Short mmCIF file of C-alpha atoms in Angstrom, two decimals:
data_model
loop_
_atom_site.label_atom_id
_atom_site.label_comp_id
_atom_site.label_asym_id
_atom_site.label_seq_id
_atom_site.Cartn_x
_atom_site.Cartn_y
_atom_site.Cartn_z
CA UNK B 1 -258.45 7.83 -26.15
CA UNK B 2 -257.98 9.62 -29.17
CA UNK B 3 -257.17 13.09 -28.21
CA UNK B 4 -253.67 13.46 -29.90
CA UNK B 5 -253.83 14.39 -33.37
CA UNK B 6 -251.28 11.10 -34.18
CA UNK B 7 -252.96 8.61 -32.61
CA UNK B 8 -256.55 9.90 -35.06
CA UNK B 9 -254.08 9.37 -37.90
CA UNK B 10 -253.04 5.90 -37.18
CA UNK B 11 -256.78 4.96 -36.27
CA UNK B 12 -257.85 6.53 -39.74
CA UNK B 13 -254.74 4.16 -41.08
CA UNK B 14 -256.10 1.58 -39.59
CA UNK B 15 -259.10 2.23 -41.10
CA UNK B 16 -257.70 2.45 -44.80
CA UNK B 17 -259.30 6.22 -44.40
CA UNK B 18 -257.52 8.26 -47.00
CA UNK B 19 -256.99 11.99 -45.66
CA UNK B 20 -254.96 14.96 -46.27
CA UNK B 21 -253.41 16.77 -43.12
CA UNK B 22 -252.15 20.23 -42.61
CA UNK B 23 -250.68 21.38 -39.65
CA UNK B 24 -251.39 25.29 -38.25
CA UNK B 25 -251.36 27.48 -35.52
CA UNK B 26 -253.94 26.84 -32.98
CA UNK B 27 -257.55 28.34 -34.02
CA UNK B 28 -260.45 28.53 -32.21
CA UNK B 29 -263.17 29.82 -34.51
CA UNK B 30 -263.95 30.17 -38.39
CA UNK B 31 -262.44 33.30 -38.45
CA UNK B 32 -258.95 31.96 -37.07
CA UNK B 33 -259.56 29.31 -40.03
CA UNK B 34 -260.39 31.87 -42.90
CA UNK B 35 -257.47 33.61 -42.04
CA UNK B 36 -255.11 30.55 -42.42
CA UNK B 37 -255.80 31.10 -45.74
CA UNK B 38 -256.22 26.89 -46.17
CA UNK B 39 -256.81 25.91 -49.66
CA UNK B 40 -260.06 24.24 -49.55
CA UNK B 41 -261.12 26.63 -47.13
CA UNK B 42 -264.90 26.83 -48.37
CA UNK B 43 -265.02 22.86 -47.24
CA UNK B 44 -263.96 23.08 -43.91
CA UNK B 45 -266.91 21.98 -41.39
CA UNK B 46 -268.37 23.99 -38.75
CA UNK B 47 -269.14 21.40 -35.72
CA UNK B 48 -271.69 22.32 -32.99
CA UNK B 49 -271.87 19.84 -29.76
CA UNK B 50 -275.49 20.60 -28.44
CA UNK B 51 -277.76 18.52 -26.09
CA UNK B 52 -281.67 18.77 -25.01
CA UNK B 53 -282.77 20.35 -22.15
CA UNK B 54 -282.67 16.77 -20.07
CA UNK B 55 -279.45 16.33 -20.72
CA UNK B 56 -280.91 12.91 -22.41
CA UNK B 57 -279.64 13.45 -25.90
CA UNK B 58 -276.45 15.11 -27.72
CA UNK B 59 -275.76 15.91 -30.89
CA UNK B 60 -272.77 17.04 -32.69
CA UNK B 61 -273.70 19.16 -36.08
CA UNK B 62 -272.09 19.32 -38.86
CA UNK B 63 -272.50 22.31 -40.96
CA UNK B 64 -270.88 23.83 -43.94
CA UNK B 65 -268.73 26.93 -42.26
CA UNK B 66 -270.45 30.12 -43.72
CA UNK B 67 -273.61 28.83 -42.53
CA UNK B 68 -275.59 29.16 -38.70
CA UNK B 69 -278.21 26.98 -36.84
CA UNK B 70 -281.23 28.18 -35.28
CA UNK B 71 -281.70 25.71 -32.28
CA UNK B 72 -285.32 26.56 -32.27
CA UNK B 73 -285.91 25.60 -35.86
CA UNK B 74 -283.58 22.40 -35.41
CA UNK B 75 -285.72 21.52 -32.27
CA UNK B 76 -288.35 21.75 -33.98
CA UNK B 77 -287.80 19.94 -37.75
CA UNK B 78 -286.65 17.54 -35.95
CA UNK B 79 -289.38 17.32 -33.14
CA UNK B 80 -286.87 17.09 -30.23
CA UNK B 81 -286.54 18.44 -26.79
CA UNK B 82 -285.58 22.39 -26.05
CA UNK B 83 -282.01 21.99 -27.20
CA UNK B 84 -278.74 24.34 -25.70
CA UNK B 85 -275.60 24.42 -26.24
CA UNK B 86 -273.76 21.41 -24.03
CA UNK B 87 -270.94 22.33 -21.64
CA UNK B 88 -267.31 22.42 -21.60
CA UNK B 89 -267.49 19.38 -19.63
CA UNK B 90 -269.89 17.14 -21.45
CA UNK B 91 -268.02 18.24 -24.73
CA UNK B 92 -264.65 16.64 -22.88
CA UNK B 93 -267.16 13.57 -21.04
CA UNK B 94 -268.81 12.46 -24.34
CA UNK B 95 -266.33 13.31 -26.86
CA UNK B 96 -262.76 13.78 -25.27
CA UNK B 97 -262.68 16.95 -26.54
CA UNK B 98 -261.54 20.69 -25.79
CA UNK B 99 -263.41 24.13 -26.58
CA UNK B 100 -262.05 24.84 -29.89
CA UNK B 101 -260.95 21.41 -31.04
CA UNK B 102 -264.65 20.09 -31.97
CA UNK B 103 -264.63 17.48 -34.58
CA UNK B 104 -266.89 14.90 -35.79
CA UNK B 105 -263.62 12.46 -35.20
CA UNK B 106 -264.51 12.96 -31.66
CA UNK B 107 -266.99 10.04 -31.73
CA UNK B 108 -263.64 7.77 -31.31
CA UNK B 109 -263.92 8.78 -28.40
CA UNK B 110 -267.31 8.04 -27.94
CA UNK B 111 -267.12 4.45 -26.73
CA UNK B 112 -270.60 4.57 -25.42
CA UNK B 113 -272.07 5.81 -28.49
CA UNK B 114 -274.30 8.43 -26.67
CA UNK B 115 -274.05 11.00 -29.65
CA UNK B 116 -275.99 11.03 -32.62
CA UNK B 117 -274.18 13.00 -35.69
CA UNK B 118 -276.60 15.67 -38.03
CA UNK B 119 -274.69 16.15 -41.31
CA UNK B 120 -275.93 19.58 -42.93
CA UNK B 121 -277.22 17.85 -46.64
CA UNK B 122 -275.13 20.54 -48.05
CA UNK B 123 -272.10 19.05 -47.25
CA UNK B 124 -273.14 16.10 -49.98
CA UNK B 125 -272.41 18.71 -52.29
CA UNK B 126 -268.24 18.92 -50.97
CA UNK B 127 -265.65 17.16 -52.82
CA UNK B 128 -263.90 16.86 -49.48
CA UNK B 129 -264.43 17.70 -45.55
CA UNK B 130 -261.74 19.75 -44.15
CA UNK B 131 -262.08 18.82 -40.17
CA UNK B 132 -259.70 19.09 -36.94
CA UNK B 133 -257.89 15.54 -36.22
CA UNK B 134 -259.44 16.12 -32.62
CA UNK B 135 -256.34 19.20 -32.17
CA UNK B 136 -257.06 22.54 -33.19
CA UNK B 137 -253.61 22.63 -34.38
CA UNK B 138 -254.18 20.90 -37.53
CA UNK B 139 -257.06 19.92 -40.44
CA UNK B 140 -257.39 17.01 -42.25
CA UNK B 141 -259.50 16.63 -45.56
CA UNK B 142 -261.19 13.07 -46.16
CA UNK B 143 -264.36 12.39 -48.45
CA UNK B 144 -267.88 12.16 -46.48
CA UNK B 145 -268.10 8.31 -47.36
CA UNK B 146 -265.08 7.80 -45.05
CA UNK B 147 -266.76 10.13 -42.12
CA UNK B 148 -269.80 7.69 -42.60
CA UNK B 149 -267.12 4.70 -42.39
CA UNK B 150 -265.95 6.25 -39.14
CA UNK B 151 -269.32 6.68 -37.96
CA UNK B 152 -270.23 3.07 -38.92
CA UNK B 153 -267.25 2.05 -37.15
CA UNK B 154 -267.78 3.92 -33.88
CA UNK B 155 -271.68 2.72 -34.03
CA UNK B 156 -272.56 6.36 -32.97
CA UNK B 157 -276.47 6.84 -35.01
CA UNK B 158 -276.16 9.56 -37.63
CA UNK B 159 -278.21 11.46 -40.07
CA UNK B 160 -279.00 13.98 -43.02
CA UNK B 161 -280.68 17.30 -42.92
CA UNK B 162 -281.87 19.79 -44.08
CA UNK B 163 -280.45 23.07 -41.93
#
């Protein structure tokens, strides 16, 4: 499991993924990040773990961090099932994760490949992606081509759009 911020860094080594750290003080919301003060701040990622209402199908967002999703306007550009927020527990089941530590480096976790990654478009636009190493207590910077690497790696489905 990869839910110490070393062992993400020696899988990303592993994977000749090229990344910045920084460590911090625990945070728990984009507010706790703005006020880190981080340079680069403006391309840090918001990640949202949702599910549908079957609890079929999760998704973990990706979103540029001054920006919100509407569920009900996700749902239904995409044409999927009533979607909700998914649980504490689901959040730790799928991804090996903790409130406050989501991270699209979860899906290393994610040996099942149950969740399917939505990458805001917007987020092409970053010269780097500022994201936890699956702690809270730190963020690490890498380019988008080496999230898709990860993703490729994992085998977890992902996808561009438009939010």
């Amino acid at each position: 499991m990869y839910t110490k911020k070393e062992n993400v860094y020696k899988k990303l080594d592993e994977l000749n993924v090229k990344y910045r750290k920084v460590d911090h003080k625990a945070v728990f919301t984009m507010e706790e990040m703005a006020e880190l003060n981080l340079e680069n701040e403006d391309e840090i990622v918001k990640n949202i773990f949702i599910r549908d209402d079957k609890k079929i199908n999760y998704y973990l967002v990706l979103i540029a961090g001054n920006k919100r999703v509407n569920l009900k306007e996700l749902r239904n550009n995409l044409r999927l099932r009533p979607l909700t927020f998914a649980s504490e527990e689901d959040l730790e089941k799928y991804l090996g994760l903790h409130k406050g530590s989501v991270t699209v480096l979860g899906v290393l976790n994610d040996t099942n490949h149950i969740v399917k990654v939505l990458i805001d478009e917007d987020i092409k636009k970053f010269k780097e992606i500022g994201v936890h190493p699956n702690e809270n207590t730190a963020s690490i910077w890498l380019k988008l081509e080496d999230i898709e690497k990860i993703l490729n790696y994992t085998e977890n489905d992902y996808e561009f759009i438009k939010i």
